[in-house]
Coordinates of C-alpha atoms and ligand atoms in Angstrom, one line a residue:
M6 CA 48.4 -6.0 21.6
G7 CA 50.9 -8.7 22.4
C8 CA 52.1 -11.4 24.7
H9 CA 55.7 -12.3 25.8
G10 CA 56.7 -15.9 24.8
S11 CA 57.6 -16.8 28.4
V12 CA 53.9 -17.1 29.2
W13 CA 53.9 -20.2 27.1
T14 CA 57.3 -21.8 27.2
G15 CA 60.8 -21.7 28.7
S16 CA 62.6 -23.1 25.6
F17 CA 62.4 -21.6 22.2
D18 CA 63.1 -24.7 20.2
E19 CA 60.7 -26.0 17.5
A20 CA 58.1 -27.3 20.0
G21 CA 58.4 -24.3 22.3
L22 CA 58.0 -21.8 19.5
R23 CA 54.9 -23.5 18.2
T24 CA 53.4 -23.5 21.7
A25 CA 54.1 -19.8 22.1
F26 CA 52.6 -18.8 18.7
R27 CA 49.5 -21.1 19.1
G28 CA 48.9 -19.9 22.7
T29 CA 49.4 -16.2 21.9
A30 CA 47.0 -16.4 18.9
E31 CA 44.3 -18.5 20.8
A32 CA 44.4 -16.0 23.7
G33 CA 43.4 -13.3 21.3
F34 CA 46.7 -11.3 20.9
D35 CA 48.0 -9.8 17.7
L36 CA 51.7 -10.0 18.4
V37 CA 54.2 -12.3 20.1
E38 CA 57.4 -11.0 21.8
L39 CA 60.3 -13.5 21.4
P40 CA 63.2 -13.6 23.8
V41 CA 66.1 -13.7 21.3
F42 CA 68.9 -14.1 23.8
D43 CA 70.9 -16.4 21.5
P44 CA 70.7 -15.3 17.8
Q45 CA 72.9 -18.2 16.7
S46 CA 70.5 -20.9 17.7
W47 CA 67.3 -19.1 16.9
P48 CA 65.0 -21.0 14.5
V49 CA 64.6 -18.2 11.9
E50 CA 62.8 -20.0 9.1
L51 CA 60.3 -21.7 11.5
T52 CA 59.6 -18.4 13.2
R53 CA 58.7 -16.8 9.9
R54 CA 56.4 -19.7 9.0
L55 CA 54.7 -19.6 12.3
A56 CA 54.1 -15.9 12.2
A57 CA 52.4 -16.3 8.8
E58 CA 50.4 -19.4 9.9
Y59 CA 49.1 -17.8 13.1
D60 CA 48.9 -14.3 11.5
L61 CA 50.9 -12.7 14.4
A62 CA 53.2 -9.8 14.3
T63 CA 56.6 -10.3 16.1
T64 CA 58.9 -8.3 18.2
A65 CA 61.9 -9.4 20.3
S66 CA 63.5 -8.6 23.7
L67 CA 66.6 -9.6 25.6
G68 CA 68.9 -8.6 28.4
L69 CA 72.6 -8.4 27.8
T70 CA 75.2 -10.3 29.9
D71 CA 78.7 -9.1 31.0
D72 CA 80.5 -10.7 28.1
V73 CA 78.5 -8.7 25.5
D74 CA 78.1 -5.5 27.5
I75 CA 78.0 -2.5 25.1
S76 CA 78.4 -0.3 28.2
S77 CA 81.7 -1.8 29.2
E78 CA 84.8 0.2 29.7
D79 CA 86.7 -2.5 27.8
P80 CA 86.6 -1.8 24.0
A81 CA 86.8 -5.5 23.1
T82 CA 83.7 -6.2 25.2
V83 CA 81.8 -3.3 23.6
R84 CA 82.7 -4.7 20.2
R85 CA 81.5 -8.2 21.2
G86 CA 78.3 -6.6 22.4
E87 CA 77.7 -4.8 19.2
D88 CA 78.4 -7.9 17.1
H89 CA 75.9 -9.8 19.3
L90 CA 73.2 -7.2 18.9
R91 CA 73.8 -6.9 15.1
A92 CA 73.4 -10.7 14.9
V93 CA 70.1 -10.4 16.8
L94 CA 69.0 -7.6 14.5
Q95 CA 69.8 -9.8 11.5
V96 CA 67.5 -12.5 12.9
L97 CA 64.7 -10.0 13.5
H98 CA 65.1 -8.7 9.9
E99 CA 64.8 -12.3 8.5
V100 CA 61.8 -13.0 10.8
G101 CA 60.1 -9.8 9.9
A102 CA 60.0 -8.4 13.5
S103 CA 59.3 -4.7 14.0
H104 CA 61.1 -4.0 17.4
L105 CA 64.0 -5.0 19.5
V106 CA 63.4 -4.0 23.1
G107 CA 64.5 -4.8 26.7
V108 CA 67.8 -4.4 28.5
I109 CA 69.7 -3.9 25.3
Y110 CA 72.0 -1.2 26.7
G111 CA 73.8 -3.0 29.5
P112 CA 73.9 -6.3 31.6
M113 CA 70.6 -7.3 33.0
K114 CA 71.6 -8.2 36.5
K115 CA 71.9 -7.0 40.1
H116 CA 74.9 -4.6 40.1
Q117 CA 77.1 -3.9 43.1
R118 CA 77.9 -0.2 42.2
P119 CA 76.5 2.6 40.1
A120 CA 77.5 2.8 36.4
T121 CA 80.5 5.0 35.6
E122 CA 80.3 8.0 33.3
R123 CA 82.6 6.2 30.8
E124 CA 80.3 3.1 30.8
V125 CA 77.2 5.2 30.1
R126 CA 79.0 7.1 27.3
N127 CA 80.4 3.9 25.7
G128 CA 76.9 2.4 25.7
Q129 CA 75.3 5.5 24.2
E130 CA 78.0 5.6 21.4
A131 CA 77.4 1.9 20.7
M132 CA 73.7 2.4 20.8
R133 CA 73.9 5.2 18.2
R134 CA 75.8 2.9 15.8
L135 CA 73.3 0.1 16.4
A136 CA 70.4 2.4 15.8
T137 CA 71.8 3.3 12.4
Y138 CA 72.2 -0.4 11.7
A139 CA 68.7 -1.2 12.8
A140 CA 67.2 1.7 10.8
A141 CA 68.7 0.2 7.6
L142 CA 66.8 -3.0 8.4
G143 CA 63.6 -1.2 9.3
I144 CA 63.7 -2.1 13.0
R145 CA 62.9 0.1 15.9
L146 CA 64.7 0.0 19.3
G147 CA 63.3 0.5 22.8
V148 CA 65.5 0.7 25.9
E149 CA 63.5 -0.9 28.7
I150 CA 63.5 1.1 32.0
V151 CA 64.0 -1.6 34.6
N152 CA 64.2 -1.5 38.4
R153 CA 67.4 -1.0 40.4
Y154 CA 68.0 -4.8 40.8
E155 CA 68.3 -5.3 37.1
S156 CA 70.3 -2.4 35.8
N157 CA 72.5 0.5 37.1
I158 CA 72.3 2.6 33.9
F159 CA 68.9 4.1 34.5
N160 CA 65.8 3.1 36.5
T161 CA 63.2 5.9 35.9
A162 CA 61.4 7.3 32.9
A163 CA 63.0 10.7 33.4
Q164 CA 66.5 9.1 33.3
G165 CA 65.6 6.9 30.3
R166 CA 64.4 9.8 28.4
V167 CA 67.6 11.7 28.9
Y168 CA 69.6 8.6 27.8
V169 CA 67.5 8.3 24.6
E170 CA 67.7 12.0 23.8
E171 CA 71.4 12.1 24.3
V172 CA 71.8 9.2 21.8
G173 CA 69.5 11.1 19.4
A174 CA 68.4 8.4 16.9
D175 CA 65.0 8.5 15.2
N176 CA 64.3 4.8 15.6
L177 CA 65.3 4.7 19.3
G178 CA 62.9 5.3 22.1
V179 CA 61.9 4.3 25.6
H180 CA 60.3 1.0 26.7
L181 CA 58.1 1.4 29.8
D182 CA 57.1 -1.6 31.9
T183 CA 54.4 -1.2 34.6
Y184 CA 56.1 -3.9 36.9
H185 CA 59.3 -1.8 37.0
M186 CA 57.5 1.5 37.2
N187 CA 55.6 0.2 40.2
I188 CA 58.9 -0.2 42.0
E189 CA 60.7 3.0 40.9
E190 CA 58.2 5.7 40.0
S191 CA 56.0 7.8 42.2
G192 CA 52.9 7.0 40.1
M193 CA 51.8 5.5 36.8
F194 CA 50.6 8.6 35.0
A195 CA 53.5 11.1 35.0
P196 CA 56.2 8.7 33.6
V197 CA 54.0 8.2 30.4
L198 CA 53.7 12.0 30.0
E199 CA 57.4 12.4 30.6
T200 CA 58.3 10.0 27.8
A201 CA 55.4 10.7 25.5
R202 CA 57.5 12.0 22.6
C203 CA 59.9 9.0 22.7
L204 CA 57.6 6.2 24.0
E205 CA 58.3 3.3 21.7
Y206 CA 57.0 0.2 23.5
V207 CA 55.0 -0.8 26.6
H208 CA 55.1 -3.9 28.8
V209 CA 52.0 -4.5 31.0
G210 CA 53.0 -6.6 34.1
E211 CA 51.5 -6.9 37.6
S212 CA 53.5 -6.0 40.8
H213 CA 54.2 -9.7 41.4
R214 CA 54.4 -10.5 37.7
G215 CA 51.3 -12.7 37.9
Y216 CA 47.6 -12.2 36.9
L217 CA 46.8 -8.6 35.9
G218 CA 44.5 -6.8 38.4
T219 CA 45.5 -9.0 41.4
G220 CA 48.5 -6.9 42.5
T221 CA 49.1 -3.2 43.3
V222 CA 49.7 -1.7 39.9
D223 CA 47.4 1.3 39.2
F224 CA 46.5 0.2 35.6
G225 CA 43.7 2.8 35.4
S226 CA 46.1 5.7 35.6
F227 CA 48.6 4.0 33.2
F228 CA 46.0 3.4 30.4
R229 CA 44.5 6.9 30.9
A230 CA 48.0 8.3 30.4
L231 CA 48.6 6.2 27.2
Q232 CA 45.3 7.5 25.8
L233 CA 46.1 11.1 26.8
V234 CA 49.5 11.1 24.9
G235 CA 48.0 9.2 21.9
Y236 CA 50.3 6.2 22.2
R237 CA 49.8 3.9 19.3
G238 CA 52.7 1.4 19.7
P239 CA 52.7 -2.2 21.0
V240 CA 51.2 -3.0 24.4
V241 CA 52.6 -6.4 25.5
F242 CA 51.7 -8.6 28.4
E243 CA 54.6 -10.0 30.4
S244 CA 54.4 -12.5 33.2
F245 CA 56.7 -15.0 34.8
S246 CA 56.1 -18.0 37.0
S247 CA 58.3 -20.9 38.2
A248 CA 55.8 -23.1 36.3
V249 CA 57.4 -22.1 33.0
V250 CA 61.2 -22.1 33.4
D251 CA 64.0 -20.6 31.3
P252 CA 66.9 -21.3 33.7
D253 CA 68.9 -18.1 32.9
L254 CA 65.9 -15.7 32.9
T255 CA 64.5 -17.4 36.1
A256 CA 67.8 -16.8 37.9
T257 CA 68.3 -13.2 36.6
L258 CA 64.8 -12.1 37.4
G259 CA 64.3 -14.0 40.6
I260 CA 61.3 -16.0 39.5
W261 CA 61.1 -18.3 42.5
R262 CA 57.4 -18.4 43.1
N263 CA 54.7 -20.2 41.3
L264 CA 52.2 -17.5 40.5
W265 CA 50.2 -19.5 38.0
R266 CA 50.3 -22.9 36.3
D267 CA 48.1 -22.5 33.3
G268 CA 49.5 -20.1 30.7
A269 CA 46.4 -20.4 28.6
D270 CA 44.1 -19.2 31.4
L271 CA 46.6 -16.5 32.3
G272 CA 47.0 -15.3 28.7
A273 CA 43.2 -15.3 28.0
H274 CA 42.7 -13.3 31.2
A275 CA 45.4 -10.8 30.3
S276 CA 44.1 -10.3 26.7
T277 CA 40.6 -9.6 28.0
F278 CA 42.0 -7.3 30.8
I279 CA 44.2 -5.2 28.3
R280 CA 41.5 -5.0 25.7
S281 CA 38.9 -3.8 28.2
S282 CA 41.3 -1.4 29.7
L283 CA 42.1 0.1 26.3
R284 CA 38.3 0.3 25.5
A285 CA 37.6 2.0 28.8
V286 CA 39.9 4.9 28.0
E287 CA 39.2 5.0 24.2
T288 CA 36.2 7.3 24.6
L289 CA 37.6 9.5 27.4
D290 CA 37.9 13.1 26.5
L291 CA 41.2 13.9 28.3
Ligands
FUD316 C1 63.0 -8.0 32.8 C2 62.0 -7.6 32.0 C3 61.9 -8.1 30.6 C4 63.1 -8.6 29.9 C5 62.6 -9.4 28.7 C6 63.6 -10.4 28.1 O1 62.7 -7.7 34.2 O2 61.1 -6.9 32.3 O3 61.2 -7.3 29.8 O4 63.9 -7.6 29.5 O5 61.6 -10.3 29.1 O6 62.9 -11.2 27.1

């Protein structure tokens, strides 16, 4: 059970990283998810030390930008994108992280048109090569299914599953996020069943991305579905507020509202919420 670093800090320098690790551990999580958008400047050695000091597992997430878009029709851009993701994977390997997830298959932004067939195929071919590279480093990949305002490659669990099956790599799966599911899916149960065989990673987020249980997400159905399919991967809390600002992520995701100020209170609440939700379904005979 984990927590996204953006609950604690907007900048992942030495002080920010320490705050993220300490906060995540003190709130009772076992894992911290690190937004490794810029592998060149990531403090690798410090991350490894903090993971040991706080006894936390690590994963990483990111969203691609246009200049490193592996789904581009321009071969040079695809190459830059692959180089970028390979650099991220190297960082994760040195840090000891288990997963790279998020919008790793195309630019995370509001698109003005659907993706072309060529773009999707280019991205899938690049993803196949990256999955081989990641497998050699012992890292698993999850493509996050996000809503229509953040990607034009796929937006539903059914589409994400087809994408992943077409790539056909053992260490590549689907990354579901309840915030995005709440926008695009017809319910919280069927998408988990639909992706059961390739479900690699889960983000737990509320409909407004604030405190769990204070929005419209049907978490009961979601956790029952996880139990039914026997999901055993990471379950990671994600929340954003204008109180903790990473300028790029804030603009990309439209984090204009202040949904909380106190990351420690939010994190502790989420940790209790997720643990009790998991406990509630543990004994269900589904
Ligand atoms: C974006 C999202 C995130 C994002 C990740 C980047 O809407 O849900 O999971 O990909 O936070 O670190």
